[in-house]
Tab-separated table of C-alpha atoms in Angstrom:
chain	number	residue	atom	x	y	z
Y	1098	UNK	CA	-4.818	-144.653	-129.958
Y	1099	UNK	CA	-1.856	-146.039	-128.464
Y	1100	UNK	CA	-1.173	-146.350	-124.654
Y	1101	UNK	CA	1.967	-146.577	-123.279
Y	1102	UNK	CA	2.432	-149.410	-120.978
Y	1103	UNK	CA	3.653	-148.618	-117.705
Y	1104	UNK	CA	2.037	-150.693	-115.040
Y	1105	UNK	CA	4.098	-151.176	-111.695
Y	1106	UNK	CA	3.435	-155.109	-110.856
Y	1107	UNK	CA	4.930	-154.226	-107.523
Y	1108	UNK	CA	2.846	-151.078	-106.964
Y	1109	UNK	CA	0.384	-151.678	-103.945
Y	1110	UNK	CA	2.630	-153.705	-102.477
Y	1111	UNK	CA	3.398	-151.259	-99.286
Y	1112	UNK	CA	0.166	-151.390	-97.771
Y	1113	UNK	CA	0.216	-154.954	-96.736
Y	1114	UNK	CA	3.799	-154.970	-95.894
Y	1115	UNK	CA	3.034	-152.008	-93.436
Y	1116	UNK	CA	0.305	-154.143	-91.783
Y	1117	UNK	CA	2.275	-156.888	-91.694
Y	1118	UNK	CA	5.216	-155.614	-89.741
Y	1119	UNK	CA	3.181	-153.039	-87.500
Y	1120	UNK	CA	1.837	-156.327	-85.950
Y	1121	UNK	CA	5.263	-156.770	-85.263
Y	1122	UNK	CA	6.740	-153.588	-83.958
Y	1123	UNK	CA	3.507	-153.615	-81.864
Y	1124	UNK	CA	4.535	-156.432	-80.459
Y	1125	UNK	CA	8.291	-155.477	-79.967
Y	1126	UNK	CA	6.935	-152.629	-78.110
Y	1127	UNK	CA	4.537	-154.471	-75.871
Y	1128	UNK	CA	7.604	-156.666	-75.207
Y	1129	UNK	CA	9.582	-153.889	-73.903
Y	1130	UNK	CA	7.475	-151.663	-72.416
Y	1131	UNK	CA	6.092	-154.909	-70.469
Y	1132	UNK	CA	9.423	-156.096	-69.505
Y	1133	UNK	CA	10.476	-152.243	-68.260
Y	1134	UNK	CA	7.511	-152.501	-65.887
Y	1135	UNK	CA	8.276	-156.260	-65.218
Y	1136	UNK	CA	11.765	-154.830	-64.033
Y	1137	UNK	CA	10.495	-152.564	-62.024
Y	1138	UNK	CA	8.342	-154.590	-60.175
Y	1139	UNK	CA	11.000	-156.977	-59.103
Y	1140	UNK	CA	13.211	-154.021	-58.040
Y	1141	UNK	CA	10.138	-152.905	-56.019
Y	1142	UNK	CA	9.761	-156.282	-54.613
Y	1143	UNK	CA	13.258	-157.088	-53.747
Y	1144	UNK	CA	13.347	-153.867	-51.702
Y	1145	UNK	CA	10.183	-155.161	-49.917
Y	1146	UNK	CA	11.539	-158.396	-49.580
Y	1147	UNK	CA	15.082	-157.003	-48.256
Y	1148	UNK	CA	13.142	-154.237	-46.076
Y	1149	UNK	CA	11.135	-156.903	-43.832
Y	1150	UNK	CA	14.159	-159.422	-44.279
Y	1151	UNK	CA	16.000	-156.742	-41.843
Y	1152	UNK	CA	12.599	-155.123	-39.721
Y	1153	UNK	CA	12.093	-159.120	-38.991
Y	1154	UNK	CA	15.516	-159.651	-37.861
Y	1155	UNK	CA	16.113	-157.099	-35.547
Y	1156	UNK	CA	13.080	-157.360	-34.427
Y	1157	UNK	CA	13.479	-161.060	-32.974
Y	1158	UNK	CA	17.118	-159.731	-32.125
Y	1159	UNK	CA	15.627	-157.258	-29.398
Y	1160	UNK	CA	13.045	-159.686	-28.108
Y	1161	UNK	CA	11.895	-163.034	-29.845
Y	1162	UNK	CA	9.033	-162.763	-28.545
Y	1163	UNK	CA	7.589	-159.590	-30.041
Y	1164	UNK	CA	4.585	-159.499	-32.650
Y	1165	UNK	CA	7.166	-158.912	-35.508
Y	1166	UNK	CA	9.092	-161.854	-34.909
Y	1167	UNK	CA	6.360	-164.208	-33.627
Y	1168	UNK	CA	3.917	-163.661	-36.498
Y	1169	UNK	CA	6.364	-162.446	-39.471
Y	1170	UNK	CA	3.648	-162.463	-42.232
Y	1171	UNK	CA	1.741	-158.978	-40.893
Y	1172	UNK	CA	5.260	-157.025	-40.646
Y	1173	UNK	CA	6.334	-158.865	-44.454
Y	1174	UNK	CA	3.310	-157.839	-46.159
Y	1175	UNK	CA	2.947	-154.079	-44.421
Y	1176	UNK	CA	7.086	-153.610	-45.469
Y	1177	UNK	CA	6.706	-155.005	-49.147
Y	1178	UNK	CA	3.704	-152.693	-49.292
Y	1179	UNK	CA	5.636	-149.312	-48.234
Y	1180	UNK	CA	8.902	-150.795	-50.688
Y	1181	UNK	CA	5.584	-150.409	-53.724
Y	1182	UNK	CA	4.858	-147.581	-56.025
Y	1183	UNK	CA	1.590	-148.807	-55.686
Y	1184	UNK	CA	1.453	-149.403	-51.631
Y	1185	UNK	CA	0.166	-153.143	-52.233
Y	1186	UNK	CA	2.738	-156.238	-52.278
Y	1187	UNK	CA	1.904	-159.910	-51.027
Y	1188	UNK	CA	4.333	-161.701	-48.349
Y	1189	UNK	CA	3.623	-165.199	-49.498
Y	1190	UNK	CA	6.539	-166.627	-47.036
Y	1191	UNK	CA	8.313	-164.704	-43.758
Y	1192	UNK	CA	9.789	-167.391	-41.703
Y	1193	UNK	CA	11.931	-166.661	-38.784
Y	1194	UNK	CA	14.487	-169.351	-37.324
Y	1195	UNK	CA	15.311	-168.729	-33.394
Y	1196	UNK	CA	17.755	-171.418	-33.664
Y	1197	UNK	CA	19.606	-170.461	-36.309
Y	1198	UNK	CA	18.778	-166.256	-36.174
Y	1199	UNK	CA	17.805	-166.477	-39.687
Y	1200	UNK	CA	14.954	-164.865	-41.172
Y	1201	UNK	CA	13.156	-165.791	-44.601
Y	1202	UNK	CA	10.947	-163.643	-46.867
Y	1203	UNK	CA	9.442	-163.838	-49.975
Y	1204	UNK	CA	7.652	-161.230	-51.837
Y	1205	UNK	CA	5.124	-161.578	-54.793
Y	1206	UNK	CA	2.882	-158.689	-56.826
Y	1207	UNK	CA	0.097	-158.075	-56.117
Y	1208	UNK	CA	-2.493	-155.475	-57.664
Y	1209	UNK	CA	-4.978	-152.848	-56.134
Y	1210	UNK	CA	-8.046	-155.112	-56.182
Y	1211	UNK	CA	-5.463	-158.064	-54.320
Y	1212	UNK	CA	-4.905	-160.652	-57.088
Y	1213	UNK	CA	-1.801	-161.912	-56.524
Y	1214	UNK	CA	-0.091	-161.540	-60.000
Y	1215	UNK	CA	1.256	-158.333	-61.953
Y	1216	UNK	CA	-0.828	-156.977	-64.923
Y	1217	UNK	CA	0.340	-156.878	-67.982
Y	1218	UNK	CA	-0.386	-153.698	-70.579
Y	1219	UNK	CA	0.274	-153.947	-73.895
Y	1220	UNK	CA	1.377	-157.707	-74.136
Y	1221	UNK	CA	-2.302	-158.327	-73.743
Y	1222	UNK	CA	-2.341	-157.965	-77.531
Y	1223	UNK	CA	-0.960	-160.938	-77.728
Y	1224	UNK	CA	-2.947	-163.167	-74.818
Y	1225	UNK	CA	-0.234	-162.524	-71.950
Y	1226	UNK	CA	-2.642	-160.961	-69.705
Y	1227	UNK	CA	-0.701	-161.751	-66.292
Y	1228	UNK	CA	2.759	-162.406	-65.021
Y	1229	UNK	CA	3.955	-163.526	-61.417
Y	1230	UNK	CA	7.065	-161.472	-59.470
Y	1231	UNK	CA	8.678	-162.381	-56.781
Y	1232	UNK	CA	11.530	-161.814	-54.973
Y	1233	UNK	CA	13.359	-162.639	-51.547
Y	1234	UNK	CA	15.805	-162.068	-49.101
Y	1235	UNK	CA	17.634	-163.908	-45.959
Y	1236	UNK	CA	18.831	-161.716	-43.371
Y	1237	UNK	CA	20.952	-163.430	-40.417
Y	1238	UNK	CA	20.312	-161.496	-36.780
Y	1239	UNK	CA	21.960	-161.920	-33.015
Y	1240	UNK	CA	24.049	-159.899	-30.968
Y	1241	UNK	CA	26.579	-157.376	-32.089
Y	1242	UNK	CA	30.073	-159.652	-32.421
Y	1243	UNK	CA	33.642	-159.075	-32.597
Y	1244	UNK	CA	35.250	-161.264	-35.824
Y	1245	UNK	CA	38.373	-162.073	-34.050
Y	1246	UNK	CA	39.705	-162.799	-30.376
Y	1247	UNK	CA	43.371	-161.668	-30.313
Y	1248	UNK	CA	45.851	-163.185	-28.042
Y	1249	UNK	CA	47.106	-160.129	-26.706
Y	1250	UNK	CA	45.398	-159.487	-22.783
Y	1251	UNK	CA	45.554	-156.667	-20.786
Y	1252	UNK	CA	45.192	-156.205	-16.900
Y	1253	UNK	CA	41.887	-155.690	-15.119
Y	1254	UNK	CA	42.809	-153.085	-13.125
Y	1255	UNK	CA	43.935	-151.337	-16.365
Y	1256	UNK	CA	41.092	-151.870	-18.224
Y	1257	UNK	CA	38.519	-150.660	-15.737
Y	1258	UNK	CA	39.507	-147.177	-14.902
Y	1259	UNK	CA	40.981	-146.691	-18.189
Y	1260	UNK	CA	38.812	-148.186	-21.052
Y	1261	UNK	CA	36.617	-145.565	-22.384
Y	1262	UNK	CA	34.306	-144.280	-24.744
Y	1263	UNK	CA	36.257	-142.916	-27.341
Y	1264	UNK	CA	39.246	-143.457	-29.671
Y	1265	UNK	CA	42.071	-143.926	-27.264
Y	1266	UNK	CA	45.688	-145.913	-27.438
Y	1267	UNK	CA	45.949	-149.667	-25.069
Y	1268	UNK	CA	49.464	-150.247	-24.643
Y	1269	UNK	CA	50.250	-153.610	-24.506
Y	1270	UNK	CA	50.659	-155.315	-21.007
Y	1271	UNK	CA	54.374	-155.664	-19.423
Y	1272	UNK	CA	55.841	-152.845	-21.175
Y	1273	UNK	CA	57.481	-149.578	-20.108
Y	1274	UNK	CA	54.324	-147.449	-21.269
Y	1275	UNK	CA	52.015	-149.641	-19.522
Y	1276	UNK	CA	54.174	-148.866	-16.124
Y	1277	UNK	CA	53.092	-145.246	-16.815
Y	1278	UNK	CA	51.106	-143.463	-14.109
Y	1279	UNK	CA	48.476	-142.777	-16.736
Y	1280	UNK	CA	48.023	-146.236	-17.562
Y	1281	UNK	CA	49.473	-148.296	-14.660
Y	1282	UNK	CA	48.003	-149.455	-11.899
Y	1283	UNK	CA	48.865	-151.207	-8.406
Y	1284	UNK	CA	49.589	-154.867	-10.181
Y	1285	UNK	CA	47.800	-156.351	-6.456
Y	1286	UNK	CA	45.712	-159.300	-6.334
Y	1287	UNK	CA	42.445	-158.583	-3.689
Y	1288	UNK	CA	44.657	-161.126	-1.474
Y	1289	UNK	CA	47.285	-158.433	-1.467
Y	1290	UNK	CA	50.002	-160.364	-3.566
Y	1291	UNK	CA	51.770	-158.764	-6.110
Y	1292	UNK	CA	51.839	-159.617	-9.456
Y	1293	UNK	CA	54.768	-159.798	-11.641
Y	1294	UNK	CA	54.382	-157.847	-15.068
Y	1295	UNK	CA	54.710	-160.801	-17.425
Y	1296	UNK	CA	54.077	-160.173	-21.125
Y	1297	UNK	CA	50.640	-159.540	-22.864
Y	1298	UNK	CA	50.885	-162.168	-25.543
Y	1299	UNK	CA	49.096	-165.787	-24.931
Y	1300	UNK	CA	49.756	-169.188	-26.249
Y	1301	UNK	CA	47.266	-170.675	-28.175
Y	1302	UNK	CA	46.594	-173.558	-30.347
Y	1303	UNK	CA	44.917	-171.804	-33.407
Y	1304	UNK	CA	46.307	-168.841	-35.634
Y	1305	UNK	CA	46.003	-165.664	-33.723
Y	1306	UNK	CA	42.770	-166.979	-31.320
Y	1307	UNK	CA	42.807	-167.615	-27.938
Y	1308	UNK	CA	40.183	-170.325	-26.575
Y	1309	UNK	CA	39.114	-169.491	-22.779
Y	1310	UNK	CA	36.971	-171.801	-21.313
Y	1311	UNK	CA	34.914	-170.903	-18.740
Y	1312	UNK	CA	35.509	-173.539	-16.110
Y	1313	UNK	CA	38.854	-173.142	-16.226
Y	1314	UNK	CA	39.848	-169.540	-17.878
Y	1315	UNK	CA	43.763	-170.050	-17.395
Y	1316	UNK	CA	45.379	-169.535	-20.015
Y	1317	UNK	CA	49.977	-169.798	-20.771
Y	1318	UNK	CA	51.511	-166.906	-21.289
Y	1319	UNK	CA	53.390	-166.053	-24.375
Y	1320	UNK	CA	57.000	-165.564	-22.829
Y	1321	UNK	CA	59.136	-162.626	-24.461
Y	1322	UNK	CA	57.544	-159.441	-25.704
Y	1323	UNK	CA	58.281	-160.103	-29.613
Y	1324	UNK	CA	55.212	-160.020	-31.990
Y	1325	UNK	CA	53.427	-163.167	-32.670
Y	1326	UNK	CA	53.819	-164.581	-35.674
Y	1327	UNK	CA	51.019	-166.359	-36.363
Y	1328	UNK	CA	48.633	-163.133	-36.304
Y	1329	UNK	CA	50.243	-161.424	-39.391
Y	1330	UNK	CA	47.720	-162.671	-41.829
Y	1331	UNK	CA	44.947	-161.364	-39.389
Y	1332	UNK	CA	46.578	-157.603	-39.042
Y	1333	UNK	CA	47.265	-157.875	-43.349
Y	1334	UNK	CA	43.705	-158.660	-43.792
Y	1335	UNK	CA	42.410	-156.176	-41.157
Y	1336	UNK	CA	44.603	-153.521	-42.567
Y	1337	UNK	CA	42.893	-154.322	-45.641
Y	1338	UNK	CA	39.566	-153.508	-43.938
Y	1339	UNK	CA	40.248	-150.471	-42.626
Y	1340	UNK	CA	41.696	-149.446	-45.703
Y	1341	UNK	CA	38.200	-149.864	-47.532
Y	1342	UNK	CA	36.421	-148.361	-45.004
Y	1343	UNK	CA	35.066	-151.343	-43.175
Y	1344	UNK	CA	35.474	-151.839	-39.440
Y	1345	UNK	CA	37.153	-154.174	-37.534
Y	1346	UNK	CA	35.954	-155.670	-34.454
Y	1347	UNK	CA	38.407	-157.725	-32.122
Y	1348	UNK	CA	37.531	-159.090	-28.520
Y	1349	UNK	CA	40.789	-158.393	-25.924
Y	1350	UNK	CA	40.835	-161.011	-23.073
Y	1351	UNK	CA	41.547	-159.509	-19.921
Y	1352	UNK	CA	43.149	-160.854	-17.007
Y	1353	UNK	CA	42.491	-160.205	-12.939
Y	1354	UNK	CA	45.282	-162.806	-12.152
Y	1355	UNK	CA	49.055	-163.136	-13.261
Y	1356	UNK	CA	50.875	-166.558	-11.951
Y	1357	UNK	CA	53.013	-167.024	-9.910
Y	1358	UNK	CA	52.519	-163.754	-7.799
Y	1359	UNK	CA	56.171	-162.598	-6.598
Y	1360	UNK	CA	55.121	-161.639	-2.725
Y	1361	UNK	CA	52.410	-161.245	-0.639
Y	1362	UNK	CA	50.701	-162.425	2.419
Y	1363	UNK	CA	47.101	-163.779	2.923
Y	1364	UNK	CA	45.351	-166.086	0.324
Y	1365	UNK	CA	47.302	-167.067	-2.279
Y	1366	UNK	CA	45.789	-166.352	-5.852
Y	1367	UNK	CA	48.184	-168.800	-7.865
Y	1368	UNK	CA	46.745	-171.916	-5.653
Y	1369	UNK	CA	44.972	-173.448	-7.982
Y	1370	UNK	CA	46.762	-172.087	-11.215
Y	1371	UNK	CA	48.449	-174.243	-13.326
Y	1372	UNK	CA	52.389	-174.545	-13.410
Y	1373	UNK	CA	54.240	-171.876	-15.092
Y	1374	UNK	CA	53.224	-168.498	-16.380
Y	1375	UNK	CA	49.481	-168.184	-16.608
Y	1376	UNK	CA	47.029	-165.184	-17.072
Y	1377	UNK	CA	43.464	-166.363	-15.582
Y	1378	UNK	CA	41.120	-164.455	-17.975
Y	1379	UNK	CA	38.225	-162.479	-16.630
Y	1380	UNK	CA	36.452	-160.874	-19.041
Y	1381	UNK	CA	36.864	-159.651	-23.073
Y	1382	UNK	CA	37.348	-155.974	-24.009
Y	1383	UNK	CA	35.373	-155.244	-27.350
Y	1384	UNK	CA	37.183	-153.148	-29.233
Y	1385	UNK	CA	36.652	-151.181	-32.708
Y	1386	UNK	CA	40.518	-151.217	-34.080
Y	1387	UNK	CA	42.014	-148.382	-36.091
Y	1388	UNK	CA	45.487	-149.050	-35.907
Y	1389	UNK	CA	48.316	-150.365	-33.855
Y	1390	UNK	CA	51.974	-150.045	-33.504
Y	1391	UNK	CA	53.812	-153.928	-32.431
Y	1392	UNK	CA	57.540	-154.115	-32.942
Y	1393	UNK	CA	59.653	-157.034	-32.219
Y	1394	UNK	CA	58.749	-158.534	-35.635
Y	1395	UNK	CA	55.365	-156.668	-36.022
Y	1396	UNK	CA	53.139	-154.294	-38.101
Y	1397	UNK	CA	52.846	-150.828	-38.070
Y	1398	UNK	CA	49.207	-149.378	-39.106
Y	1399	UNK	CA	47.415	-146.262	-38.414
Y	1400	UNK	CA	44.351	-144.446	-39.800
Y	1401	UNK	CA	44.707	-140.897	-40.107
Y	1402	UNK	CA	42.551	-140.500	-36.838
Y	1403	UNK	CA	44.801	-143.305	-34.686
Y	1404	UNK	CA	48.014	-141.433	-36.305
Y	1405	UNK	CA	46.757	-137.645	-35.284
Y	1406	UNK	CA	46.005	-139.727	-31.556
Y	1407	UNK	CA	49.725	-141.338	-31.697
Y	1408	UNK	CA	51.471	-137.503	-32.317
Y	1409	UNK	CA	49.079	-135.841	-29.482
Y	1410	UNK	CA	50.148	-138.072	-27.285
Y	1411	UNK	CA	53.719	-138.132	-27.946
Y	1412	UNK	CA	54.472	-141.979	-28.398
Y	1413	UNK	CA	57.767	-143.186	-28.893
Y	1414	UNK	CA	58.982	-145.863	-31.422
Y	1415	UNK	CA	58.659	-148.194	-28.542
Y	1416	UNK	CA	55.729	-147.383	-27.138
Y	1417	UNK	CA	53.584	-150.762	-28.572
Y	1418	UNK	CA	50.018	-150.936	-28.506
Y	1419	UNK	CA	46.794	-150.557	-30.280
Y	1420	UNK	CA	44.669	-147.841	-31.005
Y	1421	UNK	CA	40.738	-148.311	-31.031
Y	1422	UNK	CA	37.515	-147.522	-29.506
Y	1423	UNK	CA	36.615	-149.669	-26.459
Y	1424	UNK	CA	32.848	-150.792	-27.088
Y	1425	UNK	CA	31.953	-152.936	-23.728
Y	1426	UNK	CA	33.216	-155.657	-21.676
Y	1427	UNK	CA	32.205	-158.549	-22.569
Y	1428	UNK	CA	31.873	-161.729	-19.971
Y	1429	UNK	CA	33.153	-165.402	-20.531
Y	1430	UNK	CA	29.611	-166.937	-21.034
Y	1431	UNK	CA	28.798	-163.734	-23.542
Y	1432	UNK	CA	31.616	-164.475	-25.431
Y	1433	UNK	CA	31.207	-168.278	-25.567
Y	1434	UNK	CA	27.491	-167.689	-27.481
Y	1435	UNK	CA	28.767	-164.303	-29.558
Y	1436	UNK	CA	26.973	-164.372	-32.455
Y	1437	UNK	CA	24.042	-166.049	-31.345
Y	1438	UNK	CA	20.244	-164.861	-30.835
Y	1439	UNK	CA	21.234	-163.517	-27.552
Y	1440	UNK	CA	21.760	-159.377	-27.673
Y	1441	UNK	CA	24.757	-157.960	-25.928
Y	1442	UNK	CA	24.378	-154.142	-25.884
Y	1443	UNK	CA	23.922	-153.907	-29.387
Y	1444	UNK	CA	22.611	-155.448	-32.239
Y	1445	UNK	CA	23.884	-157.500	-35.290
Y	1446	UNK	CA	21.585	-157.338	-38.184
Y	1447	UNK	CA	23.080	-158.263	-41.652
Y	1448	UNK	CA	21.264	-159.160	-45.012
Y	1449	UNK	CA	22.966	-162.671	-46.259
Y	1450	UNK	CA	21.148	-163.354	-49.522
C-alpha cells in the first residue's frame, strides 16, 4: 500500500513560538502596568511635596517660630501622607531658610509596613522587586509685596480720609479733579502753611521707581503734569497682566509735605527741605491696579469693572488718575524690607520650583 506523503516540517512549530513571545508580552505588560503605577506615585508625591512646600511656608510666614516651621519634617511627612492614595509618604528632607524665606522638601514612597521604596507588581517577574520615587518642591514665603513703586505720589491728607476698601478712582495730585470737594482737602501743613499744589510725578534715577530713603524721604518733583516716559514699558507689561487675569500690585508714595510752602506763619515745614520742588514722602499706598487714564503722552487702560467705575462717576477726558483697590498703607521701614520674612497684613506664599 502506498502512502501519500504529506508531512508539514514546520507543523509544531506554534507552540514554542507562543511560549517564546508570551515571555515577552508578559514582560511588556509588567513594563507598563509598572510604569502607570510608577507615574502615579510621583504625581502623588509631587503633590505631597508641593502641599508641605506651601503649609511650611506660610507657616514660618505667620510666625517663625511655630512647630511647622521650626521642626519641618513632622508637617512634610503628615502633608505627603494626606497628598497619598495610600495615606503613607516619607519626608526625607524639609528645610526651611529664615534668611532667605525659602522652604525645601523632598518626598520619597513609602509603603504600608514603612519601607521606604515603592513595590513593584508584575516586574517582579523579571527580578525588579523595588523602585525609589521622589519628588520635591521650593516654595519662597514673606510678606504680601507690591512688584512696582510708581513715581506718581499723592497727598496725605487725601489719602487718609479717602483711601478705602474697595475699587475706587485716585486722581492724580495737582490736577483740577483732585481740587474737587470729594477728593480735596485743606493743602495745610500742621504748622499752618499752605502748600502749593505742585504736580504728582517724581524724579527718579531708575525706569518708573522711586527710591525713598528713610533718613532723608525728600524726594524732586517731576515739574509739568505730562506723563512720564520712562514708565510706558511698566503700564504695557501691566496691561498685559491684567489682560490675563493676573493682578498687579504697585506701592503709591505719599507725601505730608510739599516745598516751598507759599504762606503761612509758625514753624516752617520747608526748613530743612532741600532746594527746589520737593515732596517729603510719608508713607506708601498699596494698591491692586485695574486701570488708569494719564494723558499728556500717556496710556489709557480700563478693565470692564474700572470702566463701569469711570461712567458712574462721570469722568471727563481730563480727569487723570488710576483706578484700583487701596490694600494698606504701608510705612518707609515696611517698604524698605518688602518681600522679606517679615508679614505686613498679609501673606506672600508662592511655589518657585
Amino acid at each position: 500500500m502506498w502512502r501519500v506523503k504529506n508531512d508539514d516540517p514546520e507543523r509544531g512549530a506554534v507552540a514554542p513560538m507562543t511560549a517564546i513571545l508570551l515571555v515577552a508580552l508578559l514582560g511588556m505588560t509588567a513594563f507598563a502596568v509598572d510604569v502607570a503605577m510608577m507615574y502615579s506615585e510621583h504625581a502623588q508625591l509631587q503633590n505631597g511635596a508641593d502641599s508641605s512646600a506651601i503649609g511650611i511656608a506660610q507657616a514660618c510666614a505667620k510666625s517663625a517660630g511655630s512647630a511647622d516651621c521650626s521642626a519641618p519634617m513632622s508637617a512634610a511627612t503628615s502633608l505627603a501622607g494626606l497628598n497619598a492614595l495610600d495615606g503613607v509618604s516619607n519626608a526625607p528632607v524639609a528645610t526651611v531658610n529664615l534668611g532667605t524665606g525659602t522652604v525645601n522638601v523632598t518626598t520619597q514612597s513609602r509603603n504600608t509596613s514603612g519601607d521606604n521604596h515603592f513595590s513593584l507588581v508584575f516586574a517582579r517577574a523579571l527580578g525588579i522587586e523595588t523602585a525609589n520615587i521622589q519628588a520635591s518642591a521650593q516654595a519662597k514665603f514673606g510678606g504680601f509685596s507690591a512688584s512696582e513703586t510708581i513715581p506718581l505720589t499723592f497727598s496725605q491728607c487725601e489719602a487718609d480720609p479717602t483711601f478705602f476698601k474697595g475699587l475706587q478712582f485716585f486722581p492724580v495730585h495737582g490736577t483740577k479733579l483732585a481740587d474737587d470737594p470729594e477728593y480735596a482737602c485743606p493743602h495745610k501743613s500742621s504748622s499752618g502753611f499752605e502748600l502749593p499744589g505742585g504736580f504728582g510725578w517724581l524724579s527718579h534715577s531708575e525706569p518708573c521707581n522711586v527710591d525713598v530713603a528713610i533718613s532723608d524721604p525728600w524726594v524732586e518733583s517731576n515739574e509739568g503734569g505730562d506723563f512720564d516716559k520712562s514708565c510706558a514699558a511698566f503700564f504695557a507689561s501691566w496691561e498685559t497682566k491684567l489682560k490675563a487675569g493676573k493682578s498687579v500690585e504697585v506701592l503709591v508714595p505719599i507725601f505730608d509735605t510739599y516745598c516751598p510752602v507759599k504762606k503761612g506763619s509758625g514753624t516752617d515745614p520747608c526748613k530743612g527741605a532741600p532746594k527746589g520742588k520737593f515732596f517729603k514722602i510719608e508713607a506708601f499706598a498699596q494698591i491692586s491696579l485695574r486701570g488708569w487714564h494719564l494723558i499728556g503722552g500717556g496710556p489709557s487702560y480700563m478693565t470692564s469693572e474700572a470702566a463701569a467705575l469711570r461712567t458712574s462717576l462721570g469722568l471727563k477726558n481730563s480727569d487723570t488718575g488710576l483706578f484700583g483697590t487701596f490694600i494698606k498703607k504701608v510705612s518707609l521701614t515696611e517698604a524698605a524690607t518688602l518681600g522679606g520674612p517679615t508679614t505686613y497684613g498679609a501673606l506672600g506664599v508662592q511655589l518657585t520650583e
